[in-house]
PDB file of C-alpha atoms and ligand atoms in Angstrom:
ATOM      1  CA  MET A  25     -17.927  -3.748 -14.560  1.00 87.00           C
ATOM      2  CA  THR A  26     -14.296  -4.058 -13.384  1.00 96.00           C
ATOM      3  CA  ILE A  27     -12.369  -1.291 -11.646  1.00 98.00           C
ATOM      4  CA  PRO A  28      -9.156  -0.125 -13.389  1.00 98.00           C
ATOM      5  CA  LEU A  29      -6.369   0.463 -10.901  1.00 98.00           C
ATOM      6  CA  VAL A  30      -2.641   0.820 -10.399  1.00 99.00           C
ATOM      7  CA  ILE A  31      -0.983   0.006  -7.065  1.00 99.00           C
ATOM      8  CA  ASP A  32       2.009   2.174  -6.127  1.00 99.00           C
ATOM      9  CA  THR A  33       3.917   0.120  -3.593  1.00 98.00           C
ATOM     10  CA  ASP A  34       7.027  -0.302  -1.418  1.00 98.00           C
ATOM     11  CA  THR A  35       6.532  -4.052  -1.569  1.00 98.00           C
ATOM     12  CA  ALA A  36       6.995  -5.738   1.785  1.00 97.00           C
ATOM     13  CA  GLN A  37       4.635  -7.685   4.083  1.00 96.00           C
ATOM     14  CA  ASP A  38       1.134  -6.255   3.698  1.00 97.00           C
ATOM     15  CA  ASP A  39       2.035  -4.623   0.377  1.00 98.00           C
ATOM     16  CA  CYS A  40       2.310  -8.214  -0.937  1.00 98.00           C
ATOM     17  CA  VAL A  41      -1.192  -8.943   0.368  1.00 98.00           C
ATOM     18  CA  ALA A  42      -2.470  -5.738  -1.243  1.00 98.00           C
ATOM     19  CA  ILE A  43      -1.009  -6.779  -4.604  1.00 98.00           C
ATOM     20  CA  LEU A  44      -2.664 -10.199  -4.241  1.00 98.00           C
ATOM     21  CA  ALA A  45      -5.976  -8.393  -3.676  1.00 98.00           C
ATOM     22  CA  GLY A  46      -5.425  -6.389  -6.846  1.00 98.00           C
ATOM     23  CA  LEU A  47      -4.532  -9.512  -8.817  1.00 98.00           C
ATOM     24  CA  LEU A  48      -7.203 -11.862  -7.507  1.00 98.00           C
ATOM     25  CA  THR A  49     -10.319  -9.838  -6.625  1.00 98.00           C
ATOM     26  CA  PRO A  50     -12.830 -10.353  -9.466  1.00 98.00           C
ATOM     27  CA  GLU A  51     -13.833  -6.672  -9.541  1.00 97.00           C
ATOM     28  CA  ALA A  52     -10.209  -5.555 -10.015  1.00 98.00           C
ATOM     29  CA  ASP A  53      -8.656  -4.623 -13.364  1.00 98.00           C
ATOM     30  CA  LEU A  54      -5.063  -4.242 -12.127  1.00 98.00           C
ATOM     31  CA  ARG A  55      -3.271  -2.464 -14.956  1.00 98.00           C
ATOM     32  CA  ALA A  56       0.204  -2.276 -13.327  1.00 99.00           C
ATOM     33  CA  ILE A  57       2.176  -1.904 -10.167  1.00 98.00           C
ATOM     34  CA  THR A  58       4.695   0.904  -9.702  1.00 99.00           C
ATOM     35  CA  MET A  59       7.596   0.606  -7.281  1.00 98.00           C
ATOM     36  CA  VAL A  60       8.688   3.317  -4.868  1.00 98.00           C
ATOM     37  CA  ALA A  61      11.444   3.522  -2.246  1.00 98.00           C
ATOM     38  CA  GLY A  62      10.111   2.709   1.209  1.00 96.00           C
ATOM     39  CA  ASN A  63      10.005  -0.354   3.438  1.00 97.00           C
ATOM     40  CA  VAL A  64      13.083  -2.305   2.427  1.00 96.00           C
ATOM     41  CA  GLY A  65      15.829  -2.183  -0.201  1.00 97.00           C
ATOM     42  CA  PHE A  66      14.406  -1.222  -3.584  1.00 98.00           C
ATOM     43  CA  ASP A  67      15.677  -4.306  -5.429  1.00 98.00           C
ATOM     44  CA  ARG A  68      14.399  -6.496  -2.580  1.00 97.00           C
ATOM     45  CA  GLN A  69      10.964  -4.892  -3.004  1.00 98.00           C
ATOM     46  CA  VAL A  70      11.082  -5.769  -6.724  1.00 98.00           C
ATOM     47  CA  LYS A  71      11.813  -9.411  -5.843  1.00 98.00           C
ATOM     48  CA  ASN A  72       9.029  -9.402  -3.235  1.00 98.00           C
ATOM     49  CA  ALA A  73       6.608  -8.203  -5.918  1.00 98.00           C
ATOM     50  CA  PHE A  74       7.756 -10.893  -8.389  1.00 98.00           C
ATOM     51  CA  MET A  75       7.286 -13.543  -5.682  1.00 98.00           C
ATOM     52  CA  THR A  76       3.786 -12.174  -5.140  1.00 98.00           C
ATOM     53  CA  PHE A  77       3.059 -12.573  -8.849  1.00 98.00           C
ATOM     54  CA  ASN A  78       4.442 -16.119  -8.661  1.00 98.00           C
ATOM     55  CA  VAL A  79       2.241 -17.252  -5.780  1.00 98.00           C
ATOM     56  CA  ALA A  80      -0.818 -15.766  -7.495  1.00 98.00           C
ATOM     57  CA  ASP A  81       0.242 -17.371 -10.796  1.00 98.00           C
ATOM     58  CA  LYS A  82      -0.721 -14.050 -12.357  1.00 98.00           C
ATOM     59  CA  GLN A  83       1.303 -10.962 -13.181  1.00 97.00           C
ATOM     60  CA  VAL A  84       0.918  -7.414 -14.462  1.00 98.00           C
ATOM     61  CA  PRO A  85       3.513  -4.944 -15.782  1.00 98.00           C
ATOM     62  CA  MET A  86       5.843  -3.622 -13.092  1.00 98.00           C
ATOM     63  CA  TYR A  87       7.366  -0.165 -13.519  1.00 99.00           C
ATOM     64  CA  LEU A  88      10.265   1.055 -11.400  1.00 98.00           C
ATOM     65  CA  GLY A  89       9.962   4.510  -9.883  1.00 98.00           C
ATOM     66  CA  SER A  90      11.960   6.599  -7.505  1.00 98.00           C
ATOM     67  CA  ARG A  91      14.687   4.860  -5.522  1.00 98.00           C
ATOM     68  CA  LEU A  92      14.910   7.833  -3.169  1.00 98.00           C
ATOM     69  CA  PRO A  93      12.528  10.360  -1.589  1.00 98.00           C
ATOM     70  CA  LEU A  94      12.333  13.772  -3.260  1.00 98.00           C
ATOM     71  CA  VAL A  95      14.859  15.573  -1.099  1.00 97.00           C
ATOM     72  CA  ARG A  96      15.673  13.429   1.930  1.00 97.00           C
ATOM     73  CA  PRO A  97      17.774  10.286   2.350  1.00 96.00           C
ATOM     74  CA  TRP A  98      15.867   7.002   2.322  1.00 93.00           C
ATOM     75  CA  ALA A  99      14.552   5.844   5.723  1.00 90.00           C
ATOM     76  CA  SER A 100      14.270   2.063   5.993  1.00 90.00           C
ATOM     77  CA  ALA A 101      11.689  -0.057   7.833  1.00 86.00           C
ATOM     78  CA  GLU A 102      13.845  -3.195   7.670  1.00 86.00           C
ATOM     79  CA  ASN A 103      13.815  -3.271  11.466  1.00 84.00           C
ATOM     80  CA  VAL A 104      10.056  -3.845  11.175  1.00 83.00           C
ATOM     81  CA  HIS A 105       9.768  -6.049   8.116  1.00 80.00           C
ATOM     82  CA  GLY A 106      13.136  -7.800   7.779  1.00 84.00           C
ATOM     83  CA  ASP A 107      13.417  -8.418   4.011  1.00 90.00           C
ATOM     84  CA  GLY A 108       9.643  -8.028   3.676  1.00 87.00           C
ATOM     85  CA  ALA A 109       9.030 -11.626   2.638  1.00 91.00           C
ATOM     86  CA  GLY A 110      10.051 -13.684   5.659  1.00 89.00           C
ATOM     87  CA  GLY A 111      13.229 -14.920   3.960  1.00 91.00           C
ATOM     88  CA  LEU A 112      11.464 -16.346   0.927  1.00 95.00           C
ATOM     89  CA  ASP A 113      13.446 -16.565  -2.291  1.00 96.00           C
ATOM     90  CA  MET A 114      13.058 -18.161  -5.724  1.00 97.00           C
ATOM     91  CA  ASP A 115      14.629 -18.328  -9.182  1.00 97.00           C
ATOM     92  CA  PHE A 116      13.947 -14.913 -10.737  1.00 97.00           C
ATOM     93  CA  THR A 117      15.265 -15.814 -14.199  1.00 95.00           C
ATOM     94  CA  GLY A 118      13.027 -14.279 -16.830  1.00 92.00           C
ATOM     95  CA  TYR A 119      11.243 -11.933 -14.456  1.00 94.00           C
ATOM     96  CA  SER A 120      12.063  -8.339 -15.379  1.00 97.00           C
ATOM     97  CA  PRO A 121      10.345  -4.997 -14.857  1.00 98.00           C
ATOM     98  CA  GLU A 122       9.293  -2.790 -17.758  1.00 98.00           C
ATOM     99  CA  THR A 123      11.807  -0.238 -19.027  1.00 98.00           C
ATOM    100  CA  GLU A 124       9.397   2.727 -18.915  1.00 98.00           C
ATOM    101  CA  HIS A 125       9.812   4.776 -15.726  1.00 98.00           C
ATOM    102  CA  ALA A 126       6.955   4.432 -13.242  1.00 98.00           C
ATOM    103  CA  VAL A 127       6.143   8.145 -13.351  1.00 98.00           C
ATOM    104  CA  ASP A 128       5.796   8.073 -17.143  1.00 98.00           C
ATOM    105  CA  ALA A 129       3.725   4.897 -16.866  1.00 99.00           C
ATOM    106  CA  LEU A 130       1.369   6.502 -14.329  1.00 98.00           C
ATOM    107  CA  LEU A 131       0.890   9.510 -16.618  1.00 98.00           C
ATOM    108  CA  ARG A 132       0.339   7.310 -19.687  1.00 98.00           C
ATOM    109  CA  LEU A 133      -2.044   4.887 -17.959  1.00 98.00           C
ATOM    110  CA  ALA A 134      -4.114   7.771 -16.592  1.00 98.00           C
ATOM    111  CA  GLU A 135      -4.374   9.320 -20.051  1.00 98.00           C
ATOM    112  CA  GLU A 136      -5.243   5.971 -21.671  1.00 98.00           C
ATOM    113  CA  ALA A 137      -7.971   5.340 -19.082  1.00 98.00           C
ATOM    114  CA  GLU A 138      -9.634   8.664 -19.937  1.00 94.00           C
ATOM    115  CA  GLY A 139     -10.476   9.636 -16.376  1.00 97.00           C
ATOM    116  CA  GLU A 140     -11.337   6.138 -15.178  1.00 98.00           C
ATOM    117  CA  LEU A 141      -8.012   5.139 -13.588  1.00 98.00           C
ATOM    118  CA  ASN A 142      -7.864   4.610  -9.803  1.00 99.00           C
ATOM    119  CA  ILE A 143      -4.563   4.598  -7.944  1.00 99.00           C
ATOM    120  CA  VAL A 144      -3.923   2.929  -4.582  1.00 99.00           C
ATOM    121  CA  ALA A 145      -0.760   4.401  -3.050  1.00 99.00           C
ATOM    122  CA  ILE A 146       0.542   2.231  -0.225  1.00 99.00           C
ATOM    123  CA  GLY A 147       4.082   3.540   0.104  1.00 98.00           C
ATOM    124  CA  PRO A 148       5.760   6.943   0.294  1.00 98.00           C
ATOM    125  CA  LEU A 149       4.146   9.288  -2.244  1.00 99.00           C
ATOM    126  CA  THR A 150       7.315  10.104  -4.202  1.00 98.00           C
ATOM    127  CA  ASN A 151       6.136   8.676  -7.559  1.00 99.00           C
ATOM    128  CA  ILE A 152       2.723  10.328  -7.307  1.00 99.00           C
ATOM    129  CA  ALA A 153       4.302  13.686  -6.449  1.00 99.00           C
ATOM    130  CA  LEU A 154       6.740  13.432  -9.361  1.00 99.00           C
ATOM    131  CA  ALA A 155       3.824  12.700 -11.704  1.00 98.00           C
ATOM    132  CA  VAL A 156       2.087  15.853 -10.425  1.00 98.00           C
ATOM    133  CA  ARG A 157       5.254  17.898 -10.976  1.00 98.00           C
ATOM    134  CA  LYS A 158       5.620  16.517 -14.500  1.00 98.00           C
ATOM    135  CA  ARG A 159       1.952  17.068 -15.391  1.00 98.00           C
ATOM    136  CA  PRO A 160       0.010  19.425 -13.041  1.00 95.00           C
ATOM    137  CA  GLU A 161      -3.309  18.240 -14.504  1.00 97.00           C
ATOM    138  CA  PHE A 162      -2.527  14.626 -13.513  1.00 98.00           C
ATOM    139  CA  ALA A 163      -4.776  14.944 -10.435  1.00 98.00           C
ATOM    140  CA  SER A 164      -7.772  15.748 -12.623  1.00 98.00           C
ATOM    141  CA  GLN A 165      -7.034  12.739 -14.850  1.00 98.00           C
ATOM    142  CA  VAL A 166      -7.174  10.264 -11.926  1.00 98.00           C
ATOM    143  CA  LYS A 167     -10.640   9.148 -10.881  1.00 98.00           C
ATOM    144  CA  HIS A 168      -9.782   8.298  -7.270  1.00 98.00           C
ATOM    145  CA  LEU A 169      -6.548   8.138  -5.276  1.00 99.00           C
ATOM    146  CA  VAL A 170      -6.595   5.944  -2.160  1.00 99.00           C
ATOM    147  CA  VAL A 171      -3.666   6.781   0.129  1.00 99.00           C
ATOM    148  CA  MET A 172      -2.457   4.636   2.994  1.00 99.00           C
ATOM    149  CA  GLY A 173      -0.795   7.099   5.323  1.00 98.00           C
ATOM    150  CA  GLY A 174      -0.887   9.344   8.333  1.00 98.00           C
ATOM    151  CA  SER A 175      -2.925   8.987  11.491  1.00 98.00           C
ATOM    152  CA  ASN A 176      -6.250  10.647  12.246  1.00 98.00           C
ATOM    153  CA  ASN A 177      -5.427  12.747  15.308  1.00 98.00           C
ATOM    154  CA  ALA A 178      -3.667   9.703  16.772  1.00 98.00           C
ATOM    155  CA  ARG A 179      -0.242   8.114  17.264  1.00 97.00           C
ATOM    156  CA  GLY A 180       2.324   7.616  14.561  1.00 98.00           C
ATOM    157  CA  ASN A 181       4.447   4.517  14.132  1.00 97.00           C
ATOM    158  CA  ILE A 182       7.956   5.548  13.058  1.00 97.00           C
ATOM    159  CA  THR A 183       7.741   8.537  15.430  1.00 97.00           C
ATOM    160  CA  ALA A 184       5.114   9.601  17.926  1.00 98.00           C
ATOM    161  CA  ALA A 185       3.843  12.114  15.336  1.00 98.00           C
ATOM    162  CA  ALA A 186       4.356  10.443  11.966  1.00 98.00           C
ATOM    163  CA  GLU A 187       3.301   7.333  10.096  1.00 98.00           C
ATOM    164  CA  PHE A 188       6.062   5.743   7.970  1.00 98.00           C
ATOM    165  CA  ASN A 189       4.839   6.505   4.422  1.00 98.00           C
ATOM    166  CA  PHE A 190       4.454  10.222   5.155  1.00 98.00           C
ATOM    167  CA  TYR A 191       7.625  10.324   7.277  1.00 98.00           C
ATOM    168  CA  VAL A 192       9.846   8.919   4.506  1.00 98.00           C
ATOM    169  CA  ASP A 193       8.818  11.590   2.004  1.00 98.00           C
ATOM    170  CA  PRO A 194       6.849  14.399   3.653  1.00 98.00           C
ATOM    171  CA  GLU A 195       7.497  16.794   0.772  1.00 98.00           C
ATOM    172  CA  ALA A 196       5.912  14.336  -1.642  1.00 98.00           C
ATOM    173  CA  ALA A 197       2.914  13.850   0.639  1.00 99.00           C
ATOM    174  CA  LYS A 198       2.396  17.617   0.859  1.00 98.00           C
ATOM    175  CA  ILE A 199       2.522  17.962  -2.942  1.00 98.00           C
ATOM    176  CA  VAL A 200      -0.057  15.185  -3.341  1.00 98.00           C
ATOM    177  CA  PHE A 201      -2.530  16.560  -0.800  1.00 98.00           C
ATOM    178  CA  ASP A 202      -2.229  20.024  -2.376  1.00 98.00           C
ATOM    179  CA  ALA A 203      -2.679  18.740  -5.957  1.00 98.00           C
ATOM    180  CA  GLY A 204      -6.469  18.434  -6.152  1.00 98.00           C
ATOM    181  CA  PHE A 205      -6.892  14.648  -6.307  1.00 98.00           C
ATOM    182  CA  ARG A 206     -10.076  13.009  -5.093  1.00 98.00           C
ATOM    183  CA  ILE A 207      -8.363  11.338  -2.122  1.00 98.00           C
ATOM    184  CA  THR A 208      -9.520   8.729   0.369  1.00 99.00           C
ATOM    185  CA  VAL A 209      -7.147   8.184   3.292  1.00 99.00           C
ATOM    186  CA  VAL A 210      -6.650   4.891   5.135  1.00 99.00           C
ATOM    187  CA  PRO A 211      -4.897   6.014   8.320  1.00 99.00           C
ATOM    188  CA  TRP A 212      -2.593   4.041  10.576  1.00 98.00           C
ATOM    189  CA  ALA A 213      -4.307   5.075  13.767  1.00 98.00           C
ATOM    190  CA  PRO A 214      -6.846   4.727  15.082  1.00 98.00           C
ATOM    191  CA  LEU A 215      -8.370   2.805  12.119  1.00 98.00           C
ATOM    192  CA  THR A 216      -5.670   0.244  11.293  1.00 98.00           C
ATOM    193  CA  LEU A 217      -4.674  -0.392  14.889  1.00 98.00           C
ATOM    194  CA  GLN A 218      -8.282  -0.862  15.961  1.00 98.00           C
ATOM    195  CA  GLN A 219      -9.767  -2.695  12.978  1.00 98.00           C
ATOM    196  CA  ALA A 220      -7.096  -4.116  10.652  1.00 98.00           C
ATOM    197  CA  VAL A 221      -4.825  -6.097  12.963  1.00 98.00           C
ATOM    198  CA  PHE A 222      -4.956  -9.911  12.674  1.00 98.00           C
ATOM    199  CA  GLY A 223      -4.291 -11.544  16.031  1.00 97.00           C
ATOM    200  CA  ARG A 224      -2.749 -14.987  16.506  1.00 97.00           C
ATOM    201  CA  ASP A 225      -6.196 -16.608  16.436  1.00 97.00           C
ATOM    202  CA  VAL A 226      -6.826 -15.257  12.936  1.00 98.00           C
ATOM    203  CA  LEU A 227      -3.268 -16.088  11.860  1.00 97.00           C
ATOM    204  CA  GLU A 228      -3.826 -19.673  12.989  1.00 97.00           C
ATOM    205  CA  ARG A 229      -7.012 -19.822  10.897  1.00 98.00           C
ATOM    206  CA  ILE A 230      -5.020 -18.548   7.910  1.00 98.00           C
ATOM    207  CA  ALA A 231      -2.248 -21.095   8.470  1.00 97.00           C
ATOM    208  CA  ALA A 232      -4.893 -23.839   8.606  1.00 98.00           C
ATOM    209  CA  ILE A 233      -6.166 -22.841   5.146  1.00 98.00           C
ATOM    210  CA  ASP A 234      -2.884 -24.345   3.891  1.00 96.00           C
ATOM    211  CA  THR A 235      -3.031 -23.064   0.306  1.00 98.00           C
ATOM    212  CA  PRO A 236       0.036 -21.609  -1.462  1.00 98.00           C
ATOM    213  CA  LEU A 237      -1.487 -18.149  -0.906  1.00 98.00           C
ATOM    214  CA  ALA A 238      -2.033 -18.744   2.821  1.00 98.00           C
ATOM    215  CA  ARG A 239       1.478 -20.121   3.267  1.00 97.00           C
ATOM    216  CA  PHE A 240       2.885 -17.101   1.414  1.00 98.00           C
ATOM    217  CA  PHE A 241       0.849 -14.749   3.638  1.00 98.00           C
ATOM    218  CA  THR A 242       2.203 -16.439   6.769  1.00 96.00           C
ATOM    219  CA  SER A 243       5.757 -16.109   5.524  1.00 95.00           C
ATOM    220  CA  VAL A 244       5.646 -12.483   4.401  1.00 95.00           C
ATOM    221  CA  CYS A 245       3.896 -11.429   7.617  1.00 94.00           C
ATOM    222  CA  SER A 246       6.130 -13.383   9.996  1.00 89.00           C
ATOM    223  CA  ALA A 247       8.878 -10.801  10.554  1.00 81.00           C
ATOM    224  CA  THR A 248       6.375  -8.003  11.076  1.00 86.00           C
ATOM    225  CA  LEU A 249       4.377 -10.089  13.575  1.00 89.00           C
ATOM    226  CA  ALA A 250       7.472 -10.447  15.718  1.00 88.00           C
ATOM    227  CA  PHE A 251       8.118  -6.695  15.609  1.00 90.00           C
ATOM    228  CA  ASP A 252       4.469  -5.798  16.183  1.00 94.00           C
ATOM    229  CA  GLU A 253       4.189  -7.958  19.291  1.00 94.00           C
ATOM    230  CA  SER A 254       7.443  -6.483  20.585  1.00 94.00           C
ATOM    231  CA  VAL A 255       5.871  -3.001  20.488  1.00 94.00           C
ATOM    232  CA  GLY A 256       2.501  -4.003  21.888  1.00 96.00           C
ATOM    233  CA  ILE A 257       0.523  -4.497  18.669  1.00 97.00           C
ATOM    234  CA  PRO A 258      -1.274  -7.860  19.130  1.00 97.00           C
ATOM    235  CA  GLY A 259      -0.882  -9.173  15.583  1.00 97.00           C
ATOM    236  CA  THR A 260      -0.087  -8.346  11.942  1.00 97.00           C
ATOM    237  CA  THR A 261      -1.183  -5.000  10.500  1.00 98.00           C
ATOM    238  CA  HIS A 262      -3.044  -4.726   7.178  1.00 98.00           C
ATOM    239  CA  PRO A 263      -3.476  -1.085   6.123  1.00 98.00           C
ATOM    240  CA  ASP A 264      -2.219  -1.708   2.580  1.00 98.00           C
ATOM    241  CA  SER A 265      -4.558  -4.586   1.746  1.00 98.00           C
ATOM    242  CA  LEU A 266      -7.346  -2.571   3.393  1.00 99.00           C
ATOM    243  CA  SER A 267      -6.547   0.310   1.011  1.00 99.00           C
ATOM    244  CA  VAL A 268      -7.128  -1.938  -2.012  1.00 99.00           C
ATOM    245  CA  ALA A 269     -10.173  -3.522  -0.362  1.00 98.00           C
ATOM    246  CA  VAL A 270     -11.974  -0.221   0.235  1.00 98.00           C
ATOM    247  CA  LEU A 271     -11.549   0.750  -3.424  1.00 98.00           C
ATOM    248  CA  LEU A 272     -12.862  -2.602  -4.693  1.00 98.00           C
ATOM    249  CA  ARG A 273     -15.470  -3.145  -1.958  1.00 98.00           C
ATOM    250  CA  PRO A 274     -16.520   0.370  -0.777  1.00 98.00           C
ATOM    251  CA  GLU A 275     -19.312  -1.186   1.265  1.00 98.00           C
ATOM    252  CA  LEU A 276     -16.581  -2.099   3.760  1.00 98.00           C
ATOM    253  CA  ILE A 277     -16.430   1.585   4.749  1.00 99.00           C
ATOM    254  CA  THR A 278     -18.968   2.139   7.529  1.00 98.00           C
ATOM    255  CA  ARG A 279     -17.984   5.705   8.497  1.00 98.00           C
ATOM    256  CA  SER A 280     -15.856   8.410   6.921  1.00 98.00           C
ATOM    257  CA  ALA A 281     -15.686  12.186   6.976  1.00 98.00           C
ATOM    258  CA  GLU A 282     -14.224  15.114   5.055  1.00 98.00           C
ATOM    259  CA  TYR A 283     -10.992  16.559   6.426  1.00 98.00           C
ATOM    260  CA  ASN A 284      -8.313  19.030   5.484  1.00 98.00           C
ATOM    261  CA  VAL A 285      -5.080  17.017   5.470  1.00 98.00           C
ATOM    262  CA  ASP A 286      -1.764  18.881   5.505  1.00 98.00           C
ATOM    263  CA  ILE A 287       1.726  17.492   6.041  1.00 98.00           C
ATOM    264  CA  GLU A 288       4.549  18.837   8.246  1.00 98.00           C
ATOM    265  CA  THR A 289       7.785  19.281   6.284  1.00 98.00           C
ATOM    266  CA  GLY A 290       9.623  21.949   8.303  1.00 97.00           C
ATOM    267  CA  SER A 291      10.035  20.418  11.751  1.00 97.00           C
ATOM    268  CA  GLU A 292      12.350  17.482  12.417  1.00 95.00           C
ATOM    269  CA  LEU A 293      10.402  16.667  15.602  1.00 98.00           C
ATOM    270  CA  THR A 294       7.086  16.314  13.754  1.00 98.00           C
ATOM    271  CA  ARG A 295       8.358  15.605  10.211  1.00 98.00           C
ATOM    272  CA  GLY A 296       5.662  13.791   8.231  1.00 98.00           C
ATOM    273  CA  TYR A 297       2.909  14.534  10.757  1.00 98.00           C
ATOM    274  CA  ALA A 298      -0.460  14.670   8.960  1.00 98.00           C
ATOM    275  CA  ALA A 299      -2.682  17.381  10.434  1.00 98.00           C
ATOM    276  CA  MET A 300      -6.213  16.120   9.828  1.00 98.00           C
ATOM    277  CA  SER A 301      -8.532  19.074  10.473  1.00 97.00           C
ATOM    278  CA  TRP A 302     -12.277  18.717  10.601  1.00 95.00           C
ATOM    279  CA  GLY A 303     -14.939  21.384  10.015  1.00 85.00           C
ATOM    280  CA  VAL A 304     -14.461  23.533  13.094  1.00 85.00           C
ATOM    281  CA  HIS A 305     -11.002  24.663  11.974  1.00 87.00           C
ATOM    282  CA  GLY A 306     -12.418  26.383   8.903  1.00 90.00           C
ATOM    283  CA  LEU A 307     -10.004  24.706   6.488  1.00 96.00           C
ATOM    284  CA  ALA A 308     -11.304  23.549   3.081  1.00 96.00           C
ATOM    285  CA  PRO A 309     -11.532  19.739   2.957  1.00 97.00           C
ATOM    286  CA  ASN A 310      -9.165  17.971   0.523  1.00 98.00           C
ATOM    287  CA  ALA A 311      -9.684  14.341   1.513  1.00 98.00           C
ATOM    288  CA  THR A 312     -12.120  11.761   2.811  1.00 98.00           C
ATOM    289  CA  VAL A 313     -10.663   9.985   5.844  1.00 98.00           C
ATOM    290  CA  ILE A 314     -12.020   6.555   6.738  1.00 99.00           C
ATOM    291  CA  GLU A 315     -13.036   6.440  10.396  1.00 98.00           C
ATOM    292  CA  GLU A 316     -14.569   2.954  10.647  1.00 98.00           C
ATOM    293  CA  ILE A 317     -14.772  -0.214   8.538  1.00 99.00           C
ATOM    294  CA  ASP A 318     -16.647  -3.508   8.638  1.00 98.00           C
ATOM    295  CA  ALA A 319     -13.707  -5.318  10.239  1.00 98.00           C
ATOM    296  CA  ALA A 320     -15.321  -8.750  10.047  1.00 98.00           C
ATOM    297  CA  GLY A 321     -16.166  -8.159   6.396  1.00 98.00           C
ATOM    298  CA  PHE A 322     -12.579  -7.139   5.639  1.00 98.00           C
ATOM    299  CA  GLN A 323     -11.211 -10.197   7.420  1.00 98.00           C
ATOM    300  CA  LYS A 324     -13.614 -12.470   5.489  1.00 98.00           C
ATOM    301  CA  TYR A 325     -12.624 -10.789   2.224  1.00 98.00           C
ATOM    302  CA  LEU A 326      -8.929 -11.537   2.819  1.00 98.00           C
ATOM    303  CA  LEU A 327      -9.422 -15.064   4.146  1.00 98.00           C
ATOM    304  CA  ASP A 328     -11.675 -15.917   1.197  1.00 98.00           C
ATOM    305  CA  MET A 329      -8.931 -14.626  -1.108  1.00 98.00           C
ATOM    306  CA  LEU A 330      -6.231 -16.669   0.657  1.00 98.00           C
ATOM    307  CA  SER A 331      -8.423 -19.753   0.272  1.00 98.00           C
ATOM    308  CA  LEU A 332      -8.228 -19.543  -3.528  1.00 98.00           C
ATOM    309  CA  SER A 333      -6.294 -22.353  -5.144  1.00 98.00           C
ATOM    310  CA  THR A 334      -3.335 -21.236  -7.249  1.00 98.00           C
ATOM    311  CA  THR A 335      -0.455 -23.129  -8.854  1.00 97.00           C
ATOM    312  CA  PRO A 336       2.747 -21.089  -8.422  1.00 97.00           C
ATOM    313  CA  PRO A 337       4.910 -21.827 -11.496  1.00 96.00           C
ATOM    314  CA  ARG A 338       8.105 -21.636  -9.452  1.00 97.00           C
ATOM    315  CA  GLU A 339       9.129 -23.227  -6.167  1.00 96.00           C
ATOM    316  CA  PHE A 340       9.869 -20.939  -3.262  1.00 96.00           C
ATOM    317  CA  ARG A 341      12.915 -21.581  -1.139  1.00 93.00           C
ATOM    318  CA  THR A 342      14.036 -19.978   2.087  1.00 86.00           C
ATOM    319  CA  ALA A 343      17.006 -17.707   1.576  1.00 69.00           C
ATOM    320  CA  GLY A 344      20.013 -18.510   3.630  1.00 60.00           C
TER     321      GLY A 344
HETATM  322  O1  LIG B  10       2.970   2.826   8.200  1.00 97.55           O
HETATM  323  C1  LIG B  10       2.490   1.709   7.500  1.00 97.55           C
HETATM  324  C2  LIG B  10       2.883   1.797   6.067  1.00 97.55           C
HETATM  325  O2  LIG B  10       4.312   1.869   5.987  1.00 97.55           O
HETATM  326  C3  LIG B  10       2.495   0.549   5.253  1.00 97.55           C
HETATM  327  O3  LIG B  10       2.232   0.918   3.932  1.00 97.55           O
HETATM  328  C4  LIG B  10       3.732  -0.298   5.317  1.00 97.55           C
HETATM  329  O4  LIG B  10       3.884  -1.146   4.174  1.00 97.55           O
HETATM  330  C5  LIG B  10       4.816   0.744   5.277  1.00 97.55           C
HETATM  331  O5  LIG B  10       4.997   1.108   3.909  1.00 97.55           O
HETATM  332 CA1  LIG B  11       3.468  -0.142   2.075  1.00 97.55          CA
END
């Protein structure tokens, strides 16, 4: 029995790895990807996604969504990710996204799946929030929404308080957490920082795999590795691919709990902060937050995937 899903993505670095997981994991029935403004320039994200399809030698419909957050200017993470693909480029002739808007596609795909569609949101939540605004019952039509975002009573990354996806569009995040979805949250800290960082030893093992997928992984993660090490993170971070992994392989989750998650939208100091309140605060839970994973199992899952043999139809070249 395969798992129908859509990945909503701001395709750069680990988003590419997450899309590979959706394309190549046997249990996955990846119906589409939807693009949202986030990490790097929107059109660059589209190219990064097409290059991900190319290295997998497999593609799904791509729908373009919001090029801006709901009410705020776009905030870039190009200082972290560079172009999001380590300078890779290729001939994009013939690759084109669908004409249907991503929000309409999300609404249609949910309706067509008759309550069985899962969504993995690994960028700012602008598209998901717009779908809720267009159809309030959208949340009840989605089986499970996995959200990469926020930190569980721990440090942010773009500010001390906020994780990037929620910082870029805090209004969208608030709409989504208030909408009634069944939500599972993959937080930045402590979970990602403690259990989903690949150190240089693991990166060397990946490089030694020497498949097109492994070489692509090394390239798209290279810019972020340099940034991570410059800020004291000892390797590449993989919250997005973990978000797809926990949907497809829920046995990777070894501890989670119910929280009330609410997003700061009023303060500039703590914009995008995700207050994750547990039972004692008397707030009704609206999300399951993952607290611990089988880190070795996750690592094996990704390295097994990168070991797959694919024949990219197009040659990559290094831009420049
Ligand atoms: O804060 C980490 C998140 O922000 C990841 O999804 C990364 O791709 C960026 O979008
Ligand atoms: Ca992302």
